[in-house]
Tab-separated table of C-alpha atoms in Angstrom:
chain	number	residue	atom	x	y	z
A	1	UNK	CA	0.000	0.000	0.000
A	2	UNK	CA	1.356	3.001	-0.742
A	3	UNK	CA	0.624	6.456	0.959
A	4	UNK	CA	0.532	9.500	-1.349
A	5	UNK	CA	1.820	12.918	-0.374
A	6	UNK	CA	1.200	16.234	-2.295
A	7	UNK	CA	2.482	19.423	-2.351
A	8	UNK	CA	1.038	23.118	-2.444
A	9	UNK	CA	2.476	26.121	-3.963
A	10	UNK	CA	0.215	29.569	-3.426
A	11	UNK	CA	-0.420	31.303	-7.025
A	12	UNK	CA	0.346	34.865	-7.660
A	13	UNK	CA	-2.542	37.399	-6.800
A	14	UNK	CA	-2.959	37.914	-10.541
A	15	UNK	CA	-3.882	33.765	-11.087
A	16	UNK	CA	-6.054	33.667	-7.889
A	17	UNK	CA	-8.267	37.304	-8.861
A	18	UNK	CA	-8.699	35.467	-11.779
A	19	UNK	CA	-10.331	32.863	-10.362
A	20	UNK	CA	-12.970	34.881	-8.939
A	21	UNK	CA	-14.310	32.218	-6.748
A	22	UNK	CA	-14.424	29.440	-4.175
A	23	UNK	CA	-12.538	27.063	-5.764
A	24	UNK	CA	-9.052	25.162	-5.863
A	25	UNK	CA	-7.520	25.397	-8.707
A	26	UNK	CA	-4.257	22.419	-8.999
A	27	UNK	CA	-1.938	22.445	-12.065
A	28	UNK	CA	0.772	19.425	-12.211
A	29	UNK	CA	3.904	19.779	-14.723
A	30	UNK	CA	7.247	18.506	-14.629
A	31	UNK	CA	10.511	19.682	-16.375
A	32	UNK	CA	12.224	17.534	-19.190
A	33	UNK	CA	16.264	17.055	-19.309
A	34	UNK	CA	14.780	18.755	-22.705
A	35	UNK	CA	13.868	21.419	-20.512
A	36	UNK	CA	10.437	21.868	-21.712
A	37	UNK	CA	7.681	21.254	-19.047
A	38	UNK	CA	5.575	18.456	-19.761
A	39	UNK	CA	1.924	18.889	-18.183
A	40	UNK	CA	0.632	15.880	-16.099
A	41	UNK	CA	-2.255	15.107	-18.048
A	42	UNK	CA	-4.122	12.094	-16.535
A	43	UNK	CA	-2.979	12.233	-12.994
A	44	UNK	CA	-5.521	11.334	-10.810
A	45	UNK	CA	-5.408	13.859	-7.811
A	46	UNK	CA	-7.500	13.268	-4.717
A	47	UNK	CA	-8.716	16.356	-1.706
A	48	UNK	CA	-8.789	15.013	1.429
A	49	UNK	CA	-10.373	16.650	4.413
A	50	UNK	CA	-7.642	14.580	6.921
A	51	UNK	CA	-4.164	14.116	6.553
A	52	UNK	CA	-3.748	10.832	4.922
A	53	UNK	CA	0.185	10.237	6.034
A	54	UNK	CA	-0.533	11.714	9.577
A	55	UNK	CA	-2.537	8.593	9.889
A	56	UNK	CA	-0.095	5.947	8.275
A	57	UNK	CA	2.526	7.666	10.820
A	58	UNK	CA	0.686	6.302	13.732
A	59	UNK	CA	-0.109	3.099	12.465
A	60	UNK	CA	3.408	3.051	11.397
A	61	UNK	CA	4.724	3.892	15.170
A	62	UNK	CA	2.132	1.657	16.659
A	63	UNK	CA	3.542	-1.483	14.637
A	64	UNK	CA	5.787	-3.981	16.741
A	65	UNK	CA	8.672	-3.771	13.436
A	66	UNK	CA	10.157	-0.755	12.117
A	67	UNK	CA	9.518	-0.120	8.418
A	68	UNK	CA	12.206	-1.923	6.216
A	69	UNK	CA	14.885	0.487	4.858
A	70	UNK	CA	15.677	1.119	1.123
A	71	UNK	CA	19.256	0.098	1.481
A	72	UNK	CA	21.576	3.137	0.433
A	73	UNK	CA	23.696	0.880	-2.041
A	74	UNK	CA	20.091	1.139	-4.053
A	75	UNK	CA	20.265	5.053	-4.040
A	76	UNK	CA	23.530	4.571	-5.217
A	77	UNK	CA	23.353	2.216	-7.758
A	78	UNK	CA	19.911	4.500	-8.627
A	79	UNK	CA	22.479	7.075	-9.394
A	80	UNK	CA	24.711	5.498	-11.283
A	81	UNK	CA	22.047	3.998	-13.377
A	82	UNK	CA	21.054	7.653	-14.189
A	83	UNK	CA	24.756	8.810	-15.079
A	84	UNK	CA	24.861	5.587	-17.549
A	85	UNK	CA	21.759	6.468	-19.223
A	86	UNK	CA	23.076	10.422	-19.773
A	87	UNK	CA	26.548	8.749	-20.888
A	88	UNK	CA	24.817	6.376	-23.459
A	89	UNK	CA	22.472	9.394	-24.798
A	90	UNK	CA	25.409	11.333	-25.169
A	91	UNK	CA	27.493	8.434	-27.161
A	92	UNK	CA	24.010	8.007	-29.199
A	93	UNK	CA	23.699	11.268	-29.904
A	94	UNK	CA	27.603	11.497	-31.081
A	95	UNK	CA	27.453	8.648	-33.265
A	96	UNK	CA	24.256	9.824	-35.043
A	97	UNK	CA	25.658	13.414	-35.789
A	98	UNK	CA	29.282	11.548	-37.035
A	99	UNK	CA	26.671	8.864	-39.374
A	100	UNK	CA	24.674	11.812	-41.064
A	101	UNK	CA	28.263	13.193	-41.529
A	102	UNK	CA	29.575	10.390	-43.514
A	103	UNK	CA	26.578	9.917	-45.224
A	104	UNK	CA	26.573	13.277	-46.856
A	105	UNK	CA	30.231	13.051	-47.687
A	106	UNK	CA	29.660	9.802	-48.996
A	107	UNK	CA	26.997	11.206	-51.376
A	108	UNK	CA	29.305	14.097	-52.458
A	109	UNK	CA	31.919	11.450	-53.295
A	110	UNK	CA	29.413	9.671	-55.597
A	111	UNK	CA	29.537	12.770	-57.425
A	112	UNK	CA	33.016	13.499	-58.342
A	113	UNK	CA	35.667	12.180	-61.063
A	114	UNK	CA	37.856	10.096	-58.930
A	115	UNK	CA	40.500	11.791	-61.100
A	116	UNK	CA	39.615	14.978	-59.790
A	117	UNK	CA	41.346	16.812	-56.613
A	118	UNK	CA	38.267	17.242	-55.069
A	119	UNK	CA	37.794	13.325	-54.757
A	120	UNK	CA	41.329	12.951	-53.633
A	121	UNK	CA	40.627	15.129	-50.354
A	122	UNK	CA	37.133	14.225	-49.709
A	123	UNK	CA	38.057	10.417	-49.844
A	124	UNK	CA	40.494	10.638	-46.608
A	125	UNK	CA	37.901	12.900	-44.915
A	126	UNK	CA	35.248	10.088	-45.779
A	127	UNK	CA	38.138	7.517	-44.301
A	128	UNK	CA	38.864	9.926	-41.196
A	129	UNK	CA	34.777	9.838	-40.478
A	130	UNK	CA	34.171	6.113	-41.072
A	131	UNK	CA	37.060	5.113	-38.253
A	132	UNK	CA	35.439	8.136	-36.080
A	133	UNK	CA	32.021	6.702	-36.789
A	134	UNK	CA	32.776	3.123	-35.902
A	135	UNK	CA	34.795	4.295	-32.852
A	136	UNK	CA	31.907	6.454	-31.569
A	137	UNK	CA	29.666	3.027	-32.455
A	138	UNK	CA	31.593	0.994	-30.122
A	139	UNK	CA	31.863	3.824	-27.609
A	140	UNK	CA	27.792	4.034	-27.663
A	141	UNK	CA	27.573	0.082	-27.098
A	142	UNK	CA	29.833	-0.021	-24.511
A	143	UNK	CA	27.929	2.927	-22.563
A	144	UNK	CA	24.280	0.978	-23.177
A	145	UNK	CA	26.008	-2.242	-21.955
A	146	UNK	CA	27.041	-0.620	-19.093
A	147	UNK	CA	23.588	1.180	-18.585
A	148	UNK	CA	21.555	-2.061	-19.044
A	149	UNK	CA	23.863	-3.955	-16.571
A	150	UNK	CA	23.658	-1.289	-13.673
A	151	UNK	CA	19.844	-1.854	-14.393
A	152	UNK	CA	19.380	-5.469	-14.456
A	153	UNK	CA	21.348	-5.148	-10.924
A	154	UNK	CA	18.908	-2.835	-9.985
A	155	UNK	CA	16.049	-4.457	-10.568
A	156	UNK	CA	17.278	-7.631	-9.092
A	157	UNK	CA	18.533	-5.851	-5.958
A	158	UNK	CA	15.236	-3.843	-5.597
A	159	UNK	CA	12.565	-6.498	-5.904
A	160	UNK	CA	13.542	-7.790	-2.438
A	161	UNK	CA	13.355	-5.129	-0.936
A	162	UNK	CA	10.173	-4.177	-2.527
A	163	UNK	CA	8.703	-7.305	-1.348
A	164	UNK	CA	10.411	-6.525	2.112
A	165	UNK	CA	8.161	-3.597	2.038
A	166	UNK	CA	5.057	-4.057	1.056
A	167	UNK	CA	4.623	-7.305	3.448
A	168	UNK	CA	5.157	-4.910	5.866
A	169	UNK	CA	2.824	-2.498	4.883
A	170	UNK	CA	0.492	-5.272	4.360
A	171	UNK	CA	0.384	-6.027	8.049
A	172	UNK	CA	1.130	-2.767	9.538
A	173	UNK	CA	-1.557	-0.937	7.734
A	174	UNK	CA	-4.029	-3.351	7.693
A	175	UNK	CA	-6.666	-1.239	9.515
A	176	UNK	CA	-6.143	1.828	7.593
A	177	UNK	CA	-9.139	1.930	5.565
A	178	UNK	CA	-11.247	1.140	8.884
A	179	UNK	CA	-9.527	3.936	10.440
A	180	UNK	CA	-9.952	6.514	7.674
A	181	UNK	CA	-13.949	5.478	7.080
A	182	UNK	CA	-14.169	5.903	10.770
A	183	UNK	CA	-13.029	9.283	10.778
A	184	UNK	CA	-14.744	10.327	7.647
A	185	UNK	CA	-18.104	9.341	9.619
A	186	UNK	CA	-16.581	11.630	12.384
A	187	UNK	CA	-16.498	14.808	10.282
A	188	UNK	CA	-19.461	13.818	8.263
A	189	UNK	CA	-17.329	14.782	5.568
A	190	UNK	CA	-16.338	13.145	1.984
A	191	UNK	CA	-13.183	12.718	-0.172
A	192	UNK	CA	-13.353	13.967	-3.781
A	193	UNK	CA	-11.270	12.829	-6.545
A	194	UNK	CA	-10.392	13.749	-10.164
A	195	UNK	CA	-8.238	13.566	-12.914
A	196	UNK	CA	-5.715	16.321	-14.308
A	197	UNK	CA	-6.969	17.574	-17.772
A	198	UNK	CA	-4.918	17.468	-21.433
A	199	UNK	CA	-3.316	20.668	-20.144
A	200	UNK	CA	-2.603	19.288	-16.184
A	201	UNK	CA	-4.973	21.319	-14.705
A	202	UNK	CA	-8.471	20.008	-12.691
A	203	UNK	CA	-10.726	22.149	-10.420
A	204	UNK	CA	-12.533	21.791	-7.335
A	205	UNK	CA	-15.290	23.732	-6.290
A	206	UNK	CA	-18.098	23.852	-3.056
A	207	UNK	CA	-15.717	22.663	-1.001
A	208	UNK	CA	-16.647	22.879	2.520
A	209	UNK	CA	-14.084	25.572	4.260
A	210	UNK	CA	-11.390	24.452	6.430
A	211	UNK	CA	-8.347	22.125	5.972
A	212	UNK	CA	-8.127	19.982	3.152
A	213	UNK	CA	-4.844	17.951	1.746
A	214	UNK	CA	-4.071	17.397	-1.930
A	215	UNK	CA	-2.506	14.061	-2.941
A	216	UNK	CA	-1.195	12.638	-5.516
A	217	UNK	CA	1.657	10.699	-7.096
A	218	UNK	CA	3.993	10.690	-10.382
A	219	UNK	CA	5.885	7.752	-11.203
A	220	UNK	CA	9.124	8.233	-13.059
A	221	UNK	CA	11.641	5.081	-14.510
A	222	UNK	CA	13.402	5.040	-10.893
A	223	UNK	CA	12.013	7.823	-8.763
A	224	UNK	CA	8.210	8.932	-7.729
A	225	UNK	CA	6.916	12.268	-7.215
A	226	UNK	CA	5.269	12.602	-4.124
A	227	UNK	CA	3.648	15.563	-2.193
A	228	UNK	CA	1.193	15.582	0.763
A	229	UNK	CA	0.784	19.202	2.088
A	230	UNK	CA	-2.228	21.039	3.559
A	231	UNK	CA	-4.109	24.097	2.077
A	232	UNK	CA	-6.703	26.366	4.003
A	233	UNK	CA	-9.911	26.837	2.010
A	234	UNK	CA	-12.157	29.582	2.920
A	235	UNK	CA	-15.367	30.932	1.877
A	236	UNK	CA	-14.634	33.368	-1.377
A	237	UNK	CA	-11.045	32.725	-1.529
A	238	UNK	CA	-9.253	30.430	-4.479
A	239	UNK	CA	-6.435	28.750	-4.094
A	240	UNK	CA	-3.998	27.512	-6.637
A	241	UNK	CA	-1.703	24.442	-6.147
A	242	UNK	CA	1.369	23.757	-8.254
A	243	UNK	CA	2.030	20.450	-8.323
A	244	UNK	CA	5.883	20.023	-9.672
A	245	UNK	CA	9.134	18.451	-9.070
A	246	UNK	CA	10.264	21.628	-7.378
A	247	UNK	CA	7.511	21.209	-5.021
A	248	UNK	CA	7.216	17.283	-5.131
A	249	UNK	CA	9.625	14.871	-1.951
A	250	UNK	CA	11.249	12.881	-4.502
A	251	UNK	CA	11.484	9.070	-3.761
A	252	UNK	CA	13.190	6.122	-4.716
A	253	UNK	CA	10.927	3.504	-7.110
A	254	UNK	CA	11.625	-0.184	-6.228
């Protein structure tokens, strides 16, 4: 079971006078290594009028075992999984620029008198780029073999530990959906969920004032996105929350 944890980021006074109303207004993106930011269409965000981890903490403190650790040779070998893939999109991106290169010069040899001067030149420059291209080949193959290694260790190395921790989740949260029902009843309050729009933006509106939590989750290849914080609706006031990797705890992904 997995707890999800959100994070809230107060718009400018500009964004929330535009809203005009009661409402919460939440907006997911994340950045690229591009650098473009990608919205988070399709994320399914949840409003909670309770805070969802405050009550896996005490169930949590209340079990007889601690919570199994992520063992810090996995953040480790996380990170050097992440340096191998930017070292074999580097060696990719080398030997594609050094193929178009000898493609082009290839096709300008095609064109000349191999009696000419011209050929006589372009012919050790197509030469000089074919050993460059095949060395940047090799150079690419070794950096993917070395990526997909580091993450078939990975994998292997994580899936206990996964299974470590969700058999211990299993049994120390197995009364959390009793406990959250019962305090729902409590407050004689619901939870309302939804999904982040094409443009990774959803909005929620007649929400009863007081203290609500936004949560959701983003999965990346190794890493999740997670934010859990609280926001104060009140009568005639909007609220925006930015939901981003600036704002997000970022956590390992077994």
């Amino acid at each position: 079971m997995n707890r999800l944890v959100l994070t809230v980021v107060l718009a400018s006074t500009a964004v929330l006078a535009a809203c005009g109303s009661t409402e919460v207004v939440i907006q997911g993106q994340v950045q690229m290594e591009e650098g473009q930011a990608v919205p988070l269409s399709n994320l399914p965000v949840r409003l909670l009028p309770y805070d969802r981890d405050a009550i896996f903490d005490s169930l949590a403190t209340a079990y007889t075992e601690p919570e199994p650790a992520v063992p810090a040779e996995l953040t480790a070998l996380r990170d050097s999984i992440a340096q191998a893939n930017q070292q074999w999109t580097a060696a990719t991106a080398r030997w594609n620029l050094l193929r178009d290169s000898l493609q082009r010069a290839n096709d300008r040899l095609a064109g000349l008198s191999r009696a000419s001067g011209e050929y006589v030149v372009l012919f050790r420059e197509v030469n000089a780029l074919f050993e460059e291209e095949a060395a940047a080949q090799r150079q690419m193959d070794q950096a993917f073999s070395r990526f997909s290694g580091l993450q078939d260790r990975y994998q292997s190395q994580a899936e206990t530990t996964r299974l470590a921790r969700e058999q211990w989740e299993d049994a120390a949260y197995a009364d959390v959906e009793r406990v959250i029902a019962s305090r729902l009843r409590e407050m004689r309050m619901a939870e309302h969920a939804d999904t982040l729009d094409a443009n990774g933006v959803t909005r929620y509106r007649g929400l009863e004032p007081g203290e609500w939590w936004v949560t959701a989750r983003y999965e990346l290849p190794y890493e999740e996105l997670y934010w859990n914080i609280p926001i104060n609706v009140q009568r005639g006031e909007p609220t925006q929350v930015q939901l981003t990797r600036q704002t997000a705890e970022v956590r390992p992904k077994l």
